[in-house]
Coordinates of C-alpha atoms and ligand atoms in Angstrom, one line a residue:
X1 CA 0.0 0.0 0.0
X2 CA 1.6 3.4 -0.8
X3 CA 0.8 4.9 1.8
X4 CA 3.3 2.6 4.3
X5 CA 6.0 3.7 2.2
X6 CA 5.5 7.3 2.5
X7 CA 8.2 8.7 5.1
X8 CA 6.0 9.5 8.0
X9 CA 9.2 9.9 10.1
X10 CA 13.1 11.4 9.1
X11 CA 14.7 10.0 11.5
X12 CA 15.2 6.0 11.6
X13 CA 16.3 3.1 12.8
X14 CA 18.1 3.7 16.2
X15 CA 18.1 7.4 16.1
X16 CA 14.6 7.0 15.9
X17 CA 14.8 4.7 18.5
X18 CA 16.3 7.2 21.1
X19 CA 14.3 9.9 20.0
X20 CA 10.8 8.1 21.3
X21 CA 12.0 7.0 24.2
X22 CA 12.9 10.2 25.5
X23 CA 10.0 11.7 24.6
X24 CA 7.9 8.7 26.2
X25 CA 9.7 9.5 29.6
X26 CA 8.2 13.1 29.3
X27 CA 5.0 12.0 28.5
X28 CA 2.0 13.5 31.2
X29 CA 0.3 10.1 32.9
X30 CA -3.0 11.6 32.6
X31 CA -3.2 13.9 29.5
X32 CA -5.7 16.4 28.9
X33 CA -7.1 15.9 25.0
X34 CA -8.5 18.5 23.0
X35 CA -10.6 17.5 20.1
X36 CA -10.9 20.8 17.5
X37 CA -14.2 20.7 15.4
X38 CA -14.7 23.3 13.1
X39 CA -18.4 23.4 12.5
X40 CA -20.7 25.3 9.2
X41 CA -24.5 24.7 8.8
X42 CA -24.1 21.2 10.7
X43 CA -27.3 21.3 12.9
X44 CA -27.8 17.8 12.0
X45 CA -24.9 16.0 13.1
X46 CA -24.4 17.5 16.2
X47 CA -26.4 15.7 18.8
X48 CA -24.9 12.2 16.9
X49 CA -21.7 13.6 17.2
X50 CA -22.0 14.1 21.1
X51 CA -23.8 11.2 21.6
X52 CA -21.0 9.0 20.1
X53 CA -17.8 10.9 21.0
X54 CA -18.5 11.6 24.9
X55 CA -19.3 7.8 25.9
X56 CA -16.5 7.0 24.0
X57 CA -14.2 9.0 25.9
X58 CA -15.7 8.4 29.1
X59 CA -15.2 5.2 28.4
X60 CA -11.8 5.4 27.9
X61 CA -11.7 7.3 31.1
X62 CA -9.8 10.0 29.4
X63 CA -9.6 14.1 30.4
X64 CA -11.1 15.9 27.8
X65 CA -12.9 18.9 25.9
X66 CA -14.3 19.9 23.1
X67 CA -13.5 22.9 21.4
X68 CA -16.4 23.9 18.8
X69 CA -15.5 26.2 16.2
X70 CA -18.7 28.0 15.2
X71 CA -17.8 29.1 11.6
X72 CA -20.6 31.3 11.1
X73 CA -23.2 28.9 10.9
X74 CA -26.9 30.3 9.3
X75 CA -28.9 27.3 10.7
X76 CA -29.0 26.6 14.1
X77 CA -25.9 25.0 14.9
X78 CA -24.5 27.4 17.3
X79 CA -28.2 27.7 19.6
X80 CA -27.8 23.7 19.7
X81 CA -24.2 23.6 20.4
X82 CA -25.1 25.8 23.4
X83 CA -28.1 24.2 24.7
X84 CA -25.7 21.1 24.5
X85 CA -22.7 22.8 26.3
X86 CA -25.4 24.4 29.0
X87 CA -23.9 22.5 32.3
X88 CA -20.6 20.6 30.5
X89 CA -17.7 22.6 31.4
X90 CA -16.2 20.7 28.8
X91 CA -18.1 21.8 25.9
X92 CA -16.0 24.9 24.7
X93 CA -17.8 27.3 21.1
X94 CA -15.8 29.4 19.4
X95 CA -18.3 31.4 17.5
X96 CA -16.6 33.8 14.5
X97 CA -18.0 36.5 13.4
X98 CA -18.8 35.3 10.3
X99 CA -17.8 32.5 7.6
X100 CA -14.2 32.3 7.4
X101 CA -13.7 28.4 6.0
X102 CA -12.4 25.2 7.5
X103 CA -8.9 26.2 7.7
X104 CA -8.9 29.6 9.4
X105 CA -11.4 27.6 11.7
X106 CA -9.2 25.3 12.7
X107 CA -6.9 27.4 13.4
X108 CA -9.0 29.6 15.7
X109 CA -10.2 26.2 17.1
X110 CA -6.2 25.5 17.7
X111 CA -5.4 28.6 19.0
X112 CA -8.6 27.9 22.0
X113 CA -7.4 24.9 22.6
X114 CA -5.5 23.9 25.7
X115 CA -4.9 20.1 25.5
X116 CA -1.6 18.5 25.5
X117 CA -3.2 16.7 22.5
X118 CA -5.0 17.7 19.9
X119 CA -7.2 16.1 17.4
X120 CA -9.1 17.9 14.9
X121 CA -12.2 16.2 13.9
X122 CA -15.0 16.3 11.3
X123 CA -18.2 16.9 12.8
X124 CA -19.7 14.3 10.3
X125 CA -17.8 11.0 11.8
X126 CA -16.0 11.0 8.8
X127 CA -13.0 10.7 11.5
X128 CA -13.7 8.0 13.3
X129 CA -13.9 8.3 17.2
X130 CA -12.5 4.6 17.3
X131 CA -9.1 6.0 16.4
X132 CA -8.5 8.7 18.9
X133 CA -7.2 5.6 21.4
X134 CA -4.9 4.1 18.7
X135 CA -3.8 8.0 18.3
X136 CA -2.8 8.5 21.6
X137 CA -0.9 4.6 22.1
X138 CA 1.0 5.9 19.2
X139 CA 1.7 9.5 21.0
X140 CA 2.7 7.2 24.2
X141 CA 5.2 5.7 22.3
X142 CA 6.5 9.1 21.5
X143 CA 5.6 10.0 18.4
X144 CA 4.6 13.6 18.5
X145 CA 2.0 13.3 15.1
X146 CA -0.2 10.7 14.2
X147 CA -1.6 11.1 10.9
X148 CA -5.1 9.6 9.7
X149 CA -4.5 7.8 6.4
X150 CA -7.5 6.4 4.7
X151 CA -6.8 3.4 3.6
X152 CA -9.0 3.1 1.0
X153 CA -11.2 6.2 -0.7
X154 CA -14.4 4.2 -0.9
X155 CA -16.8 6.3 -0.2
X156 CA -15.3 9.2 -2.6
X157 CA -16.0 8.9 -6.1
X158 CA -13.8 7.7 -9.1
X159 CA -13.3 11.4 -10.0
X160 CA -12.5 12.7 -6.1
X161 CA -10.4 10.0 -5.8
X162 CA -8.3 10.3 -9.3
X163 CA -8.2 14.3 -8.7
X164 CA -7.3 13.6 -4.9
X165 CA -4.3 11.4 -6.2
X166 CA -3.2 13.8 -8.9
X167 CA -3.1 16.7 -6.3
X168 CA -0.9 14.8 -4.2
X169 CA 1.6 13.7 -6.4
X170 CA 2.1 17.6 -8.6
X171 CA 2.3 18.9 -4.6
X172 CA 4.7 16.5 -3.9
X173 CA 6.4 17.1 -7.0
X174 CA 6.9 21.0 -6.8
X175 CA 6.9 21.8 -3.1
X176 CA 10.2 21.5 -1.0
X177 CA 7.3 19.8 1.9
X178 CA 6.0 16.6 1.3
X179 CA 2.6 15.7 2.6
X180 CA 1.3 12.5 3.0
X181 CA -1.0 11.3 0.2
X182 CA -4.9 10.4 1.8
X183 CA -4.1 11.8 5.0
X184 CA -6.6 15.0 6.0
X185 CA -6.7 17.4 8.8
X186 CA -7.6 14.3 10.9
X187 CA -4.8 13.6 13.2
X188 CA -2.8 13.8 16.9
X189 CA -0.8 16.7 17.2
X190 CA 1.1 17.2 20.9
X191 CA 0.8 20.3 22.0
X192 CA 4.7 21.1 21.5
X193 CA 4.1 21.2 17.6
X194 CA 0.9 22.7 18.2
X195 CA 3.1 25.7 19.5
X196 CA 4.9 25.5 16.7
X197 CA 1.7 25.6 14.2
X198 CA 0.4 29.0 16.3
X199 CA 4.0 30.2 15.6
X200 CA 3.4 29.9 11.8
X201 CA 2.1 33.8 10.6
X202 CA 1.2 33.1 7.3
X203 CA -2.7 34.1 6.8
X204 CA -3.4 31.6 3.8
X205 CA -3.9 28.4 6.1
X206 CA -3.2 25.2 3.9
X207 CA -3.4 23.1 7.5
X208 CA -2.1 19.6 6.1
X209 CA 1.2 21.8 4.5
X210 CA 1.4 23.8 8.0
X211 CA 1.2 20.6 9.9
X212 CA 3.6 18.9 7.3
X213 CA 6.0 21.8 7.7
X214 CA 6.2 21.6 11.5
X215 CA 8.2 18.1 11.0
X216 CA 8.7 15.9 14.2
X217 CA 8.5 12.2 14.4
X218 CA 5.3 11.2 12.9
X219 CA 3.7 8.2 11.7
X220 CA 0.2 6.6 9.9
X221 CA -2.6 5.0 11.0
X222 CA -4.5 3.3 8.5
X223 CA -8.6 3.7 8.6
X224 CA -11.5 3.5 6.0
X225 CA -13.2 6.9 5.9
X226 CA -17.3 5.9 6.4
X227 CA -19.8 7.8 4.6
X228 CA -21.1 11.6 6.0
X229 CA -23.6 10.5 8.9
X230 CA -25.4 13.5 8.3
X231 CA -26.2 16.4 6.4
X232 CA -24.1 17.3 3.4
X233 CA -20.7 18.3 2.5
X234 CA -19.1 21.9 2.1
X235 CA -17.0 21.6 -0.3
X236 CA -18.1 21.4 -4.1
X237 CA -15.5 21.1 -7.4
X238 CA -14.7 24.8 -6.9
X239 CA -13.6 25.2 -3.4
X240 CA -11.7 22.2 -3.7
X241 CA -10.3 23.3 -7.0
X242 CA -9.1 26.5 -5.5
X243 CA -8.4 24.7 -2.1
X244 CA -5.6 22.6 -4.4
X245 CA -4.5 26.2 -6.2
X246 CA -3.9 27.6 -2.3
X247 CA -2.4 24.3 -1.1
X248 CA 0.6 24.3 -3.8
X249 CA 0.7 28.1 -4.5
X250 CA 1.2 28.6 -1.1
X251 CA 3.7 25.5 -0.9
X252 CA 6.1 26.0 -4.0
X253 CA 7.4 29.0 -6.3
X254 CA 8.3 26.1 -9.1
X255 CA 5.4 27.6 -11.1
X256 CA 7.1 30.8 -11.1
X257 CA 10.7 29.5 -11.8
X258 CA 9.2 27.0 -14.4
X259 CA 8.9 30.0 -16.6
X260 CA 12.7 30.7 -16.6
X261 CA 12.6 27.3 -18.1
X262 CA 10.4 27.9 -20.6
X263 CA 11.9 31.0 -21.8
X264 CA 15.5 29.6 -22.2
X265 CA 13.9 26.8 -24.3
X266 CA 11.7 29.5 -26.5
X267 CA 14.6 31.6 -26.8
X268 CA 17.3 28.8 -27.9
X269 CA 15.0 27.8 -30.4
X270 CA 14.2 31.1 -32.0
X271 CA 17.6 32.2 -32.1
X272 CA 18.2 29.3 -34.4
X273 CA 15.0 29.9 -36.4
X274 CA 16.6 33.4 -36.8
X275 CA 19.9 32.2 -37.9
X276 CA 18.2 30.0 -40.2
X277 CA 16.2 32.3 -41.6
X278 CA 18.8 34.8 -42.4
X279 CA 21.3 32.5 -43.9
X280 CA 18.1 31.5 -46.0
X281 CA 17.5 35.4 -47.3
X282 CA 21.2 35.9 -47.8
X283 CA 21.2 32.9 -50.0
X284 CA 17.9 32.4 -51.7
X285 CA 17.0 36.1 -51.7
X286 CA 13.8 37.6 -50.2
X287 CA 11.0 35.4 -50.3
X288 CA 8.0 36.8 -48.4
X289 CA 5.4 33.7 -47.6
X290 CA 5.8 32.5 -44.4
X291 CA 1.9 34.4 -42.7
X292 CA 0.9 31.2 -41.2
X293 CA 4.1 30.4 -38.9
X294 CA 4.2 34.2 -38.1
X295 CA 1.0 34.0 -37.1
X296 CA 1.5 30.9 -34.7
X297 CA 4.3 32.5 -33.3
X298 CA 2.6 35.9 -32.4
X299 CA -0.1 33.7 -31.1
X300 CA 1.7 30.9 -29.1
X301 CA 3.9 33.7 -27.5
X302 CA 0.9 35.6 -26.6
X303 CA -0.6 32.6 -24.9
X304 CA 3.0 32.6 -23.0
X305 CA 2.7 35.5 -21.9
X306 CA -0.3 35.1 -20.7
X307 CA -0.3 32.1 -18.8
X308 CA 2.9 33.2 -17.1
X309 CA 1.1 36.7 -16.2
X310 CA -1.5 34.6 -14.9
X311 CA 0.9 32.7 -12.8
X312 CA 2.6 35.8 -11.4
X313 CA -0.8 37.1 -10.5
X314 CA -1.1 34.0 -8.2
X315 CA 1.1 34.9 -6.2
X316 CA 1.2 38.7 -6.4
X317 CA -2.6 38.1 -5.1
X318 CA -1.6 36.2 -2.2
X319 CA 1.8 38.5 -1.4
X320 CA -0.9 41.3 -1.2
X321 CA -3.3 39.3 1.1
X322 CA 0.1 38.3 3.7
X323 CA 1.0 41.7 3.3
X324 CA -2.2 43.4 4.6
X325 CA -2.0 40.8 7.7
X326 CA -5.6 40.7 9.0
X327 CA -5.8 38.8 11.2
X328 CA -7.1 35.0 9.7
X329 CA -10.2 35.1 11.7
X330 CA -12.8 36.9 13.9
X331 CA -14.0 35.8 17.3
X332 CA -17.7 37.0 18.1
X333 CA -17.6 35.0 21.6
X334 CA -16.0 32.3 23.5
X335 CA -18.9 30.4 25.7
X336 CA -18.2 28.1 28.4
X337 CA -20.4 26.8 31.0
X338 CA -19.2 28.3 34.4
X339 CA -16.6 30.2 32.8
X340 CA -14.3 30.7 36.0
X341 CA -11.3 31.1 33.8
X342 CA -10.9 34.7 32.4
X343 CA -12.0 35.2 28.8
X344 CA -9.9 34.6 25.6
X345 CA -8.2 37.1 23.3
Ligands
LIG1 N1 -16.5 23.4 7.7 C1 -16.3 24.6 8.2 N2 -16.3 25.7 7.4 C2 -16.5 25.7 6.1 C3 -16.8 24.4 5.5 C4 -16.7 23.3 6.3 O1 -16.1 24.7 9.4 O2 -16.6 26.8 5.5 C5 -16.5 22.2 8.5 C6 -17.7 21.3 8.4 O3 -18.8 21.7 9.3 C7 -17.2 19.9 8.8 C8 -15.8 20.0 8.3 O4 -15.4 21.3 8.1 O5 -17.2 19.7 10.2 C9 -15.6 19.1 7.0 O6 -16.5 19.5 6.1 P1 -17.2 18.5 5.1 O7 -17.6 17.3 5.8 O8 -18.3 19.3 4.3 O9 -16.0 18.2 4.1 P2 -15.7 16.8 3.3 O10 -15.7 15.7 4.4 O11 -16.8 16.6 2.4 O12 -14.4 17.0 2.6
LIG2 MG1 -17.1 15.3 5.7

């Protein structure tokens, strides 16, 4: 399966070895877990949600809280998410002032967050609860990510699944950062690379890059992603098309140094077309057909230029948005049942 091969971890063998032990030692006995669920128009799935994930945990007879991201829901997500967290202190809504997407609601959820772990989850149990024990024996054993990796992309269609696999391998191709392939946003993270995530400044939050970025011994855990339970999903061809654009753009210039590339090739080739066609005047004389392969080359450059403007634009667009640094989301309120801590920022 491709996805065992994929180098979860740098380090191996026996440095590897020494690295998890000594983060084992340092391990907390009795960790508090953080589960981060950005949530849109999801009125459906959230009394599921609770009802599977808090037996679960209790079961597990693990410390925990739930940190809600309200990302400005128009149904009535946020007025059940409070009825639900009336009396639970640790039920935790993050409501922003508006919609601001799933990433720059994660990372408000992260930034709420005070776990030693965190997971973020799907509010859909497309993540499934079973896995957040297997998460944390993996974290015992020191690994300080532990990535999701669907095993198989059943429930997606041929086209989701061909695009998905495309994505992954031009990412991997062009950007200095690997990510895994069929791994999402669903993982453990220990709270000493989540510090290093809230570090990160950069307002165009591609999480699975981020999270990539931050490094630290990581490793897979194979599951089969079930169907939505309820409701539908966000994210249609467009937002997942420009999702992709965001994720590599923000990843890799090799679009913009391609075009060096491209040029020297153009260039090579038309300085022999000009020699060639000189020699040919100077020996044959003037001979003045030759409209059609003007034309193409007025018009292929022209597309050139284009293109590469195009790509330029990318990135001059997203230069503009880091360079006006707002900030990546807006909190309307933080509500927790008997709030005896002071408010957040
Ligand atoms: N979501 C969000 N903001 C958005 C879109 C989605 O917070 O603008 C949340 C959504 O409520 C869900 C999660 O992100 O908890 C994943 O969304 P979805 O299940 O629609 O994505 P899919 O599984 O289809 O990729
Ligand atoms: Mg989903």
């Amino acid at each position: 399966m491709p996805e065992q091969a994929f180098p979860f971890t740098e380090a191996k063998g026996a440095a590897l070895e020494h690295q998890l032990a000594a983060r084992r030692e340092r391990r907390p006995v009795d960790p508090l877990l953080s589960l981060v669920i950005p949530v849109f128009d999801e009125e459906e799935s959230i009394d599921l949600f609770l009802d599977t994930v808090i037996p679960l945990l209790e079961r597990a007879s693990l410390r925990f809280e739930l940190v809600f991201v309200n990302d400005g829901s128009r149904d009535n997500t946020f007025a059940r998410l409070f009825d639900r967290g009336r009396g639970d202190r640790r039920i935790r809504i993050v409501n922003l002032s508006r919609n601001f997407g799933k990433e720059a609601a994660l990372t408000a959820g992260i930034d709420h967050a005070k776990g030693d772990i965190l997971i973020p989850m799907d509010i859909d149990l497309q993540d499934p609860p079973d896995l957040i024990q297997p998460f944390i024996a993996r974290w015992r054993e020191g690994y300080d990510i532990v990535y999701g990796v669907r095993s198989a992309r059943l429930t997606d269609t041929r086209a989701k699944r061909m695009s998905a696999g495309w994505f992954y391998r031009v990412f991997n191709s062009m950007s200095p950062v690997r990510i895994p392939p069929n791994v999402g946003d669903f993982r453990l993270v220990d709270r000493r690379a989540v510090e290093v995530l809230r570090q990160l400044p950069e307002r165009n939050r591609f999480m699975k890059g981020l999270f990539a970025w931050v490094g630290f011994n990581s490793i897979g855990v194979p599951y089969e992603r079930p169907q939505r339970a309820a409701g539908t999903t966000k994210f249609n061809f467009w937002r997942l098309w420009n999702f992709a654009l965001d994720g590599v753009v923000s990843f890799s210039t090799a679009p913009l140094r391609a075009w060096f590339y491209v040029g020297v090739v153009i260039a090579t080739i038309a300085v022999f077309y000009a020699l060639f066609i000189v020699t040919r005047v100077l020996i044959l004389g003037i001979d003045t057909p030759g409209y059609a392969s003007l034309l193409i080359a007025v018009l292929l450059m022209g597309a050139i230029q284009l293109l590469s403007l195009g790509i330029i634009g990318e990135y001059l667009g997203r230069l503009f948005l880091e360079v006006k640094g707002r900030p990546i989301y807006v909190v309307e309120g933080v509500y927790e049942d008997g709030a005896d801590e002071p408010p957040h920022a």
